[in-house]
PDB file of C-alpha atoms in Angstrom:
ATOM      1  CA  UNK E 210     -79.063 207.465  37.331  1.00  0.00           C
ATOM      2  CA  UNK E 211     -79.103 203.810  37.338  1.00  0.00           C
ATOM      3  CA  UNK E 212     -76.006 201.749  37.941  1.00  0.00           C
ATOM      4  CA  UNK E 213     -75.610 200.001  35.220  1.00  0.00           C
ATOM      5  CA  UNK E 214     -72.471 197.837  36.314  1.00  0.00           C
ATOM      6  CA  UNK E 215     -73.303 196.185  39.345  1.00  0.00           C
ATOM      7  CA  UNK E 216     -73.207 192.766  39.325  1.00  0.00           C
ATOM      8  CA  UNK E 217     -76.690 191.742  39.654  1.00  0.00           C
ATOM      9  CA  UNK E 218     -77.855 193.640  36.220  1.00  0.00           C
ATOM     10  CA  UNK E 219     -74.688 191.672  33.915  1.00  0.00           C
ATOM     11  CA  UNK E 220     -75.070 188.442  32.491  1.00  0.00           C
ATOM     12  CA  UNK E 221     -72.438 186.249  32.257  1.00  0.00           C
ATOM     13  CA  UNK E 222     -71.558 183.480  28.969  1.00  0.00           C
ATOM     14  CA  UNK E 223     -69.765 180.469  29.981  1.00  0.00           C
ATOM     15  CA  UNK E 224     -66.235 180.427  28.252  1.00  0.00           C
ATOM     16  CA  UNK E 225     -66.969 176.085  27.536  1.00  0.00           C
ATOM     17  CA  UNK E 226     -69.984 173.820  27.156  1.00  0.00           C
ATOM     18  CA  UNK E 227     -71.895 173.331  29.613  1.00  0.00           C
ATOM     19  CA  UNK E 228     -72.205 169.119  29.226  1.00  0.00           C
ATOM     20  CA  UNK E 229     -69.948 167.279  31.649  1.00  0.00           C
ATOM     21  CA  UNK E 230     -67.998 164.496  29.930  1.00  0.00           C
ATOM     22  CA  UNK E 231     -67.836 161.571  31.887  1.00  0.00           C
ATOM     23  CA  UNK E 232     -63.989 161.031  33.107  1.00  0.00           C
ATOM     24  CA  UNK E 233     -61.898 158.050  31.191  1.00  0.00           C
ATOM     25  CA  UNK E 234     -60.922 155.178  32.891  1.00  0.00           C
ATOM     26  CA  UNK E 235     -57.313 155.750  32.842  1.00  0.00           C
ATOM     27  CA  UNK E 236     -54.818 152.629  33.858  1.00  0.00           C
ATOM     28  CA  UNK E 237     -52.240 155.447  35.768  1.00  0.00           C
ATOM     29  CA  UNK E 238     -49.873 152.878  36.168  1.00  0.00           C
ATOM     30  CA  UNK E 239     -49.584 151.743  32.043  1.00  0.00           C
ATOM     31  CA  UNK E 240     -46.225 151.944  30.867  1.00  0.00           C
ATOM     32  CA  UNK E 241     -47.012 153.560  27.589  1.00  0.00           C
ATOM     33  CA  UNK E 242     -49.155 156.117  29.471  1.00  0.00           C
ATOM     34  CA  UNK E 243     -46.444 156.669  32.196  1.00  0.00           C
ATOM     35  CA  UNK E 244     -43.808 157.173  28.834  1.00  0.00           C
ATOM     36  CA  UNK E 245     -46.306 159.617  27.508  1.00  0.00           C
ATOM     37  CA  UNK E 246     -46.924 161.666  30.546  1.00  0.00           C
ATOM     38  CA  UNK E 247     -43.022 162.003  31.440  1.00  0.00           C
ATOM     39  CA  UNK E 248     -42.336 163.148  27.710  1.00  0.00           C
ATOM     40  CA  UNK E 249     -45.459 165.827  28.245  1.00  0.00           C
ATOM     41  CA  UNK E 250     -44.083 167.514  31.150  1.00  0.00           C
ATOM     42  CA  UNK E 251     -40.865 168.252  29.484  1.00  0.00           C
ATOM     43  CA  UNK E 252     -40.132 171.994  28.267  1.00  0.00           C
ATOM     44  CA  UNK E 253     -41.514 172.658  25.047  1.00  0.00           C
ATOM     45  CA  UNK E 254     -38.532 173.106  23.308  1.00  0.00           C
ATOM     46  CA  UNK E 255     -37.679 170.206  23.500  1.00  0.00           C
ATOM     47  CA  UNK E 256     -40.771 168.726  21.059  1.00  0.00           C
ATOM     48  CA  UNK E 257     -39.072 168.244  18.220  1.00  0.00           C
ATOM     49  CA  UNK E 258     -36.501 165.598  20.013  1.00  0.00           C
ATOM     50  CA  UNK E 259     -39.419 164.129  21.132  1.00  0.00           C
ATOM     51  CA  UNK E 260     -41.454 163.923  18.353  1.00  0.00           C
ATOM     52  CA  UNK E 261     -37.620 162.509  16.616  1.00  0.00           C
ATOM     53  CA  UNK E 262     -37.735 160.291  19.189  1.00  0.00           C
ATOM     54  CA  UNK E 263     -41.022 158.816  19.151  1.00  0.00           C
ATOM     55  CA  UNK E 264     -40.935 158.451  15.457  1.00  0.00           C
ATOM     56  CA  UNK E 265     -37.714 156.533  15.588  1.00  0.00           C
ATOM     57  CA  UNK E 266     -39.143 153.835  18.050  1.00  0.00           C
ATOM     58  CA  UNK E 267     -42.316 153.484  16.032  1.00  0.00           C
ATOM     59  CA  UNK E 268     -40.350 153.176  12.737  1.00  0.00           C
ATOM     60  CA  UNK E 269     -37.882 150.756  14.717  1.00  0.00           C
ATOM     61  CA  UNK E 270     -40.616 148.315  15.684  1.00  0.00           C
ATOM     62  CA  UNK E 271     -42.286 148.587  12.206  1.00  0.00           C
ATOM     63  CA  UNK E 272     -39.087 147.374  10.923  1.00  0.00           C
ATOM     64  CA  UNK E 273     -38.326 145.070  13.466  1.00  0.00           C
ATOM     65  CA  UNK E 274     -41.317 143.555  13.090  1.00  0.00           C
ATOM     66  CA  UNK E 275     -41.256 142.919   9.706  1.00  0.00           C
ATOM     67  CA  UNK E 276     -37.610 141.514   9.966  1.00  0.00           C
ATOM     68  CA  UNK E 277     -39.150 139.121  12.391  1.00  0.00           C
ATOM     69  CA  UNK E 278     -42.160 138.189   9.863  1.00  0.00           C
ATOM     70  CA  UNK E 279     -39.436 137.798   7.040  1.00  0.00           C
ATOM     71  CA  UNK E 280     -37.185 135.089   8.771  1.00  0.00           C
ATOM     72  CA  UNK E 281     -40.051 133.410   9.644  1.00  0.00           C
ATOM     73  CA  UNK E 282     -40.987 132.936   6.573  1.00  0.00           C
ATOM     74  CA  UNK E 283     -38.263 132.155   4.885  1.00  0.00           C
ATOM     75  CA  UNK E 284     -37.663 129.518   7.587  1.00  0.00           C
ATOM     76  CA  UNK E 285     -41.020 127.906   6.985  1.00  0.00           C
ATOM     77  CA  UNK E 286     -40.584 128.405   3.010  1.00  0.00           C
ATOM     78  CA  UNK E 287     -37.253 126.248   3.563  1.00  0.00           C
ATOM     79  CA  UNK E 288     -38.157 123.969   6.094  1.00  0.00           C
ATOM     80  CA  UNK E 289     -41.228 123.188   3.715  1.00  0.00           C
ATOM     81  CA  UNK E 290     -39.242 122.706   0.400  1.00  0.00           C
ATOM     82  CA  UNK E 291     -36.266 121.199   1.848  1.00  0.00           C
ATOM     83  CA  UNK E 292     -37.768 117.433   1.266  1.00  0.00           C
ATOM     84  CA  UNK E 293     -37.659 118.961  -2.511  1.00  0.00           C
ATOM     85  CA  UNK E 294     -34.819 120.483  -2.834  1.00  0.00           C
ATOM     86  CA  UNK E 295     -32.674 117.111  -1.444  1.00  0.00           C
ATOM     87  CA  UNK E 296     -34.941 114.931  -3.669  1.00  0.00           C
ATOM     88  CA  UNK E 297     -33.824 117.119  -6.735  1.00  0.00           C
ATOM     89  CA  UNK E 298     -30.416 118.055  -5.694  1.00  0.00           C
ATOM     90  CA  UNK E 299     -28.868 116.148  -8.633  1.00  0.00           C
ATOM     91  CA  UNK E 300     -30.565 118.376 -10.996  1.00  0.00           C
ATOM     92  CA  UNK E 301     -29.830 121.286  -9.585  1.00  0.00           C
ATOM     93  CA  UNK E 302     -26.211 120.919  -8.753  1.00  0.00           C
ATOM     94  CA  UNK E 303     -24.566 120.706 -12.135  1.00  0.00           C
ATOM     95  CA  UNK E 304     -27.471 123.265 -13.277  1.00  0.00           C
ATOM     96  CA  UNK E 305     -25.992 126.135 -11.074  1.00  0.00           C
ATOM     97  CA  UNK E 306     -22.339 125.122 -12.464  1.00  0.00           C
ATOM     98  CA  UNK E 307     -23.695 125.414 -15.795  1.00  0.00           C
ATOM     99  CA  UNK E 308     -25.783 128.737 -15.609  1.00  0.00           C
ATOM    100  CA  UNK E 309     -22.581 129.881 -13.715  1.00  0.00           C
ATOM    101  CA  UNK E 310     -20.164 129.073 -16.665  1.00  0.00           C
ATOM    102  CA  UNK E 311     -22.415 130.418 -18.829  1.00  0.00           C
ATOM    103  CA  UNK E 312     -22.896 133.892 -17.052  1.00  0.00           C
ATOM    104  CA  UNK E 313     -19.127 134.060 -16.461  1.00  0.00           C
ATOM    105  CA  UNK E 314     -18.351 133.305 -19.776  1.00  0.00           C
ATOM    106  CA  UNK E 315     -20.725 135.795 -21.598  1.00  0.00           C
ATOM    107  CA  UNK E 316     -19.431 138.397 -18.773  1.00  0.00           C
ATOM    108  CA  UNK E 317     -15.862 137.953 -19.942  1.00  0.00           C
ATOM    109  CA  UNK E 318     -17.103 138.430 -23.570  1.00  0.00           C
ATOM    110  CA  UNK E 319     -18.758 141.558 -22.814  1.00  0.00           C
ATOM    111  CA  UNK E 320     -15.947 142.921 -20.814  1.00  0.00           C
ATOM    112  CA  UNK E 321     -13.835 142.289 -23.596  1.00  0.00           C
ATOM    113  CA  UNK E 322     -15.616 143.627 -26.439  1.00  0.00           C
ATOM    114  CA  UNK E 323     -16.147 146.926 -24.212  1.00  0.00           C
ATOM    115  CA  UNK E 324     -12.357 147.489 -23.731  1.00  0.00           C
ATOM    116  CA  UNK E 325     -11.648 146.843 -27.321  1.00  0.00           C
ATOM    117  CA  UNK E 326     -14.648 148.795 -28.634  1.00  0.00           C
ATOM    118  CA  UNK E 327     -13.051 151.664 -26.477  1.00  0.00           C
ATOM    119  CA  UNK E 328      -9.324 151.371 -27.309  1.00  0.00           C
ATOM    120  CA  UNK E 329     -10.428 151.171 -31.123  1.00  0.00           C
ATOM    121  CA  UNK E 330     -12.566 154.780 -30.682  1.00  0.00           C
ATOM    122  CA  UNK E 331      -9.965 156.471 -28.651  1.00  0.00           C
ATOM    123  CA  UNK E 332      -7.162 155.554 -31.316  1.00  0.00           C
ATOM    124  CA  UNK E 333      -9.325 156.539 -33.687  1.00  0.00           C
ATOM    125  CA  UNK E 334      -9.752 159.919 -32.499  1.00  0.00           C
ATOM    126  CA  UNK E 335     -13.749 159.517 -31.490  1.00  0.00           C
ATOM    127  CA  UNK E 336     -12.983 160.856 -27.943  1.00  0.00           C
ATOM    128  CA  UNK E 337     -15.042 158.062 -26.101  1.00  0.00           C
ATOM    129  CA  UNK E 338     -15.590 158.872 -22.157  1.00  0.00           C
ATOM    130  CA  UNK E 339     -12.783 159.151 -20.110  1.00  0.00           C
ATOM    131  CA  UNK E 340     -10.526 160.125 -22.855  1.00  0.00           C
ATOM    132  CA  UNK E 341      -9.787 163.487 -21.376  1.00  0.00           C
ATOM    133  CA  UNK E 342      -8.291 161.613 -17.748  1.00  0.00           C
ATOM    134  CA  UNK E 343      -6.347 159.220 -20.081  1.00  0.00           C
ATOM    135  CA  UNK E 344      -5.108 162.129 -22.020  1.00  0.00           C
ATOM    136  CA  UNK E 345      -4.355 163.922 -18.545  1.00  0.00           C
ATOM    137  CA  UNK E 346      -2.420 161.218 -17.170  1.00  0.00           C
ATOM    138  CA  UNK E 347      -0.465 160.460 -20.028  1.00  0.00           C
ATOM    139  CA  UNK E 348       0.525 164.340 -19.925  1.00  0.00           C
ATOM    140  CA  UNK E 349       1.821 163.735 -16.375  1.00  0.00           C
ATOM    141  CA  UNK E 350       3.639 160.689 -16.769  1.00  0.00           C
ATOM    142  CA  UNK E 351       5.161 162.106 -19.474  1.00  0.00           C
ATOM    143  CA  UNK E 352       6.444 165.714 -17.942  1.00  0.00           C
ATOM    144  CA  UNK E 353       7.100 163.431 -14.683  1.00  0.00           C
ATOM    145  CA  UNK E 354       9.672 161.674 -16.570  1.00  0.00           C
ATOM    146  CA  UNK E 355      11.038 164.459 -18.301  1.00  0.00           C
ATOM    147  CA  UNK E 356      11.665 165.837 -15.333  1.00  0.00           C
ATOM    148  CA  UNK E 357      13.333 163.342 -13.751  1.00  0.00           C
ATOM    149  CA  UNK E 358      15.617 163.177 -16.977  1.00  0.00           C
ATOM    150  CA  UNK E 359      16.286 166.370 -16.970  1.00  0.00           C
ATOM    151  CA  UNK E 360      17.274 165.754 -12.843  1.00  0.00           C
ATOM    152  CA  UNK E 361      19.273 162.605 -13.163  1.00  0.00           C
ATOM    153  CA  UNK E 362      20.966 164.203 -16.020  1.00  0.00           C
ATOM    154  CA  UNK E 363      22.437 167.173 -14.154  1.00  0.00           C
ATOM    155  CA  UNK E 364      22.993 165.075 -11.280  1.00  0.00           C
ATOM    156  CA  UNK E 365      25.228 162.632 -13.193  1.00  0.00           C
ATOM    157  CA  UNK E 366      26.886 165.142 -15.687  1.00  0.00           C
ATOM    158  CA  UNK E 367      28.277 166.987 -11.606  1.00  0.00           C
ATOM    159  CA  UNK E 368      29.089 163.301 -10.726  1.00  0.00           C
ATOM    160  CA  UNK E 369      30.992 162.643 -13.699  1.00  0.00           C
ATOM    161  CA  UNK E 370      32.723 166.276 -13.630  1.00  0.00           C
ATOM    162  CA  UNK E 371      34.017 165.295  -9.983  1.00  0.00           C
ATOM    163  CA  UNK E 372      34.953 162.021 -10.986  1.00  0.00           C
ATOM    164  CA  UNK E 373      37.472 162.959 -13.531  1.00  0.00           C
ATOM    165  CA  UNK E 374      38.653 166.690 -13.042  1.00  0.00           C
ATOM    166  CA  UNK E 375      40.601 166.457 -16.241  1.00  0.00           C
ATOM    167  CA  UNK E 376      37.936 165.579 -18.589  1.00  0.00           C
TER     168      UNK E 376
END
């Protein structure tokens, strides 16, 4: 009987492809690359504090960057209108201390009518929100100071006792 195992009769697959991809040129001495190396040969249980990490430095210099785009701007924007705005300044001056009167005003007015538009429902029995906690603390205040009545009232009926024995 034939051998049917020996090496010369079994053919062999290769596990990968057989084409040879040309190595990268790698710059070894990149900080980035360097930073990504060192975070590879940690343990792998430690991936998700990397991958925490790395996302918090990318998200940092997103935002960082557009902080940096944003003052710029702004400082442009005002360095560009300034010749405006000092040209027009007596317009807008007593313009911002009327639009402030105004908004102050009509905020005091609405302020008001609220409060009064609440008193008048509660009073009238309407139970308007926050009733119950009004209701609640007028409960305590008023047991609070019945017991303190009822306290200073046996305190000063002993005090009066003492101070006349024949009374």
């Amino acid at each position: 009987m034939a051998d049917l195992t020996t090496p010369s009769r079994i053919q062999q697959r290769p596990y990968a492809s057989t084409t040879v991809v040309p190595p990268r040129r790698n710059n070894i001495n990149h900080p980035i690359a360097s930073f990504l190396r060192q975070l590879q040969s940690q343990s792998p249980h430690h991936s998700r504090q990397r991958f925490g990490l790395l996302a918090f430095f990318i998200s940092g210099g997103i935002l960082l960057l557009l902080t940096g785009i944003t003052a710029t701007a702004f400082l442009l924007g005002f360095i560009a209108f300034l010749p405006i705005i000092i040209l027009s300044s007596p317009i807008w001056i007593p313009l911002f201390l009327l639009v402030t009167g105004f908004l102050s005003v009509t905020g005091f007015l609405f302020g008001t009518a609220t409060v009064v538009s609440w008193t008048y429902r509660y009073f009238k029995g309407m139970h308007p929100v926050g009733s119950e906690q009004v209701d609640y603390a007028r409960r305590r205040i008023y047991d609070t100071a019945a017991h303190v009545k009822d306290y200073a009232g046996g305190y000063f009926h002993g005090k009066l006792k003492d101070a006349a024995p024949g009374a």
